[in-house]
């Protein structure tokens, strides 16, 4: 490749020993990893060189208190980066603003400097920092303590989260003038008890929202409502806080910030920070079976890539997209290094579910250089200080461009040449990215989408707002009719109307029933019973039924546990240590019922729709997958509770008359529809710029009355037909074949009430279908593979051919 050779030439021309190490590792990967496959269909597809960049420095602002200016100079900051100076001036002018610069560009000082200035000038003023995780809060406290050691008792900084001891909470409420917390604690632990926080809310001057780009979809929709409640309480106490946000690079940061705080926001995006040299590599595992389109396992290739860097002494972080993949890679790398002098303990795992003290220990060992490598989920994606790593390896595309850059930015955060390497899986989205690198490197990253007025989310936070302060009829809380919502809450026994407004009368505590991050606030605790019972971790409710069902293999930090019993009522999973050569993967079954159609229109010979649906999902079994070879070595049946939710969906109805004209049998047509659904989901996540896990896919029958009338539905209920892909693992034997095959392909929001994906998909239906056709046409396989319509063994020998015939037929029927 031309770009590749240019990048290697650049590498060779630069002479540092560190750079030579990176170059050696990259050259070895190029040479060694192309063997045994077909180089033209795999290997390095892009090698992008980012040269070092000089800083844009400007003088300190004149309005800084002398003590602050002196401390800055003592810390080697006699001047500021240009974006830090602009931020300080906007804060001084009372503006809300969002800072959008890359990882490790000094965004923290953009809010610390103006807020410390305000607190030095007026020690009675108050500020609140919101971080999406407790780990980030602790990291920021460490940074602020460096300032408070110099500034004295006037700056009283505390973290307030679930780990804060009870005896310290009263002192924080009365004395703290800079409180660091997270949205969950603000929602459940501060706002409902605002009378105890009177001094904070009376004097609340600033609210900082860090990592703004993480507040998209469900989490962002919840946070917007939490901020509505925060502003409402601040107003009650006579305060109007100013908002400062920071974000990684996304396409609409000012719009997202304005949607979250519902006020005007200024944008600071010119980056004045320096940057060290970096290389970004895209690697596609080679095809080993051209007929089936089978590539080498991306997890095995990630293992080899990581080992290549680690063996050269390069400190490496490996990101995986799931807890399961994380534990598999930890197991592999520990096996590799058990035979080397550095030993297996040189590599650790890091993910949600590990206990807090264990995570802090891993972070500390990374900073101090005692660990050579770590395998992590997105728990280490954000700005936690883990020192200066040399290499970031991404096992699979994270699902968004912003997340990819965040993960890549964990290497080379401070100085020196670094490398990032994306190892693509066989998923269609991964294949699209690595085969079209210009899309990634030149395209504006994705938009952050939220829907604060999602009825379920809004109604839940309205309950919290009423608990905190009576609701007045003249108030506004979102765009929906407040009077109508209050009347509904009165009917179900939560509110009582009086002359001065609506009062909370229920004995319940509403904030406890709302999780800001998932469908349920319930977590399952993992209890090991091998010896003395002890808690080894926890799993969120949604994941529990798939990961800790009875007979599952639960993995943590490379240790395997066999799940002996799942206590659904008490939310506990009892496990015993084991040593197996396989892991487990759950099989689920989904049924969709259409409740209401919001809009419908022709899409060529098909019909496109979007509306409200009911989704019923049940885990019905599991597969045993062997390590290393990924063979299916067994299975089992399960009987677990069915989960039900109402959400929104886009669906494409393929009329029976249209499918009947295709020269294929009924089973072949069904296989083609299943393959089409698999590819549609991948392209849909690109168009609405969401994580693939946020968008479910299902194929169901559109029952009709009579063989000729496809437009009259007697019952709009759809049961899943066998769709290949991560969200559809239903065995074909569980699906009945309808008398008339008229399918609906559903793409649905995987959160109750939806967060706004169905309407954009409805609008972009033509683009969705066109890009899906291109994805399938450009795939080199002959009859289907995981990179396009799914493996031929799951979608049939003609699945790919039929899927293309359907798409081409729809395009032809839409032409004038």
PDB file of N, CA and C in Angstrom, residues 70-77 143 146-147 150:
ATOM      1  N   UNK A  70       1.089  32.403  40.825  1.00  0.00           N
ATOM      2  CA  UNK A  70       2.363  31.952  41.371  1.00  0.00           C
ATOM      3  C   UNK A  70       2.431  30.420  41.395  1.00  0.00           C
ATOM      4  N   UNK A  71       1.325  29.768  41.771  1.00  0.00           N
ATOM      5  CA  UNK A  71       1.311  28.299  41.811  1.00  0.00           C
ATOM      6  C   UNK A  71       1.456  27.722  40.410  1.00  0.00           C
ATOM      7  N   UNK A  72       0.804  28.359  39.431  1.00  0.00           N
ATOM      8  CA  UNK A  72       0.945  27.901  38.052  1.00  0.00           C
ATOM      9  C   UNK A  72       2.407  27.938  37.619  1.00  0.00           C
ATOM     10  N   UNK A  73       3.092  29.030  37.934  1.00  0.00           N
ATOM     11  CA  UNK A  73       4.501  29.163  37.537  1.00  0.00           C
ATOM     12  C   UNK A  73       5.368  28.139  38.262  1.00  0.00           C
ATOM     13  N   UNK A  74       5.055  27.874  39.542  1.00  0.00           N
ATOM     14  CA  UNK A  74       5.812  26.862  40.293  1.00  0.00           C
ATOM     15  C   UNK A  74       5.652  25.487  39.661  1.00  0.00           C
ATOM     16  N   UNK A  75       4.484  25.226  39.054  1.00  0.00           N
ATOM     17  CA  UNK A  75       4.223  23.928  38.418  1.00  0.00           C
ATOM     18  C   UNK A  75       4.665  23.916  36.956  1.00  0.00           C
ATOM     19  N   UNK A  76       5.413  24.924  36.549  1.00  0.00           N
ATOM     20  CA  UNK A  76       5.948  24.958  35.194  1.00  0.00           C
ATOM     21  C   UNK A  76       4.969  25.440  34.146  1.00  0.00           C
ATOM     22  N   UNK A  77       3.936  26.161  34.556  1.00  0.00           N
ATOM     23  CA  UNK A  77       2.928  26.664  33.625  1.00  0.00           C
ATOM     24  C   UNK A  77       2.918  28.192  33.661  1.00  0.00           C
ATOM     25  N   UNK A 143      -5.765  15.436  41.655  1.00  0.00           N
ATOM     26  CA  UNK A 143      -5.270  16.626  40.973  1.00  0.00           C
ATOM     27  C   UNK A 143      -5.583  17.890  41.776  1.00  0.00           C
ATOM     28  N   UNK A 146      -3.399  18.777  44.793  1.00  0.00           N
ATOM     29  CA  UNK A 146      -2.122  19.443  44.517  1.00  0.00           C
ATOM     30  C   UNK A 146      -2.278  20.962  44.609  1.00  0.00           C
ATOM     31  N   UNK A 147      -3.476  21.451  44.251  1.00  0.00           N
ATOM     32  CA  UNK A 147      -3.752  22.889  44.350  1.00  0.00           C
ATOM     33  C   UNK A 147      -4.049  23.286  45.795  1.00  0.00           C
ATOM     34  N   UNK A 150      -1.346  24.071  48.269  1.00  0.00           N
ATOM     35  CA  UNK A 150      -0.714  25.390  48.128  1.00  0.00           C
ATOM     36  C   UNK A 150      -1.649  26.532  48.538  1.00  0.00           C
TER      37      UNK A 150
END
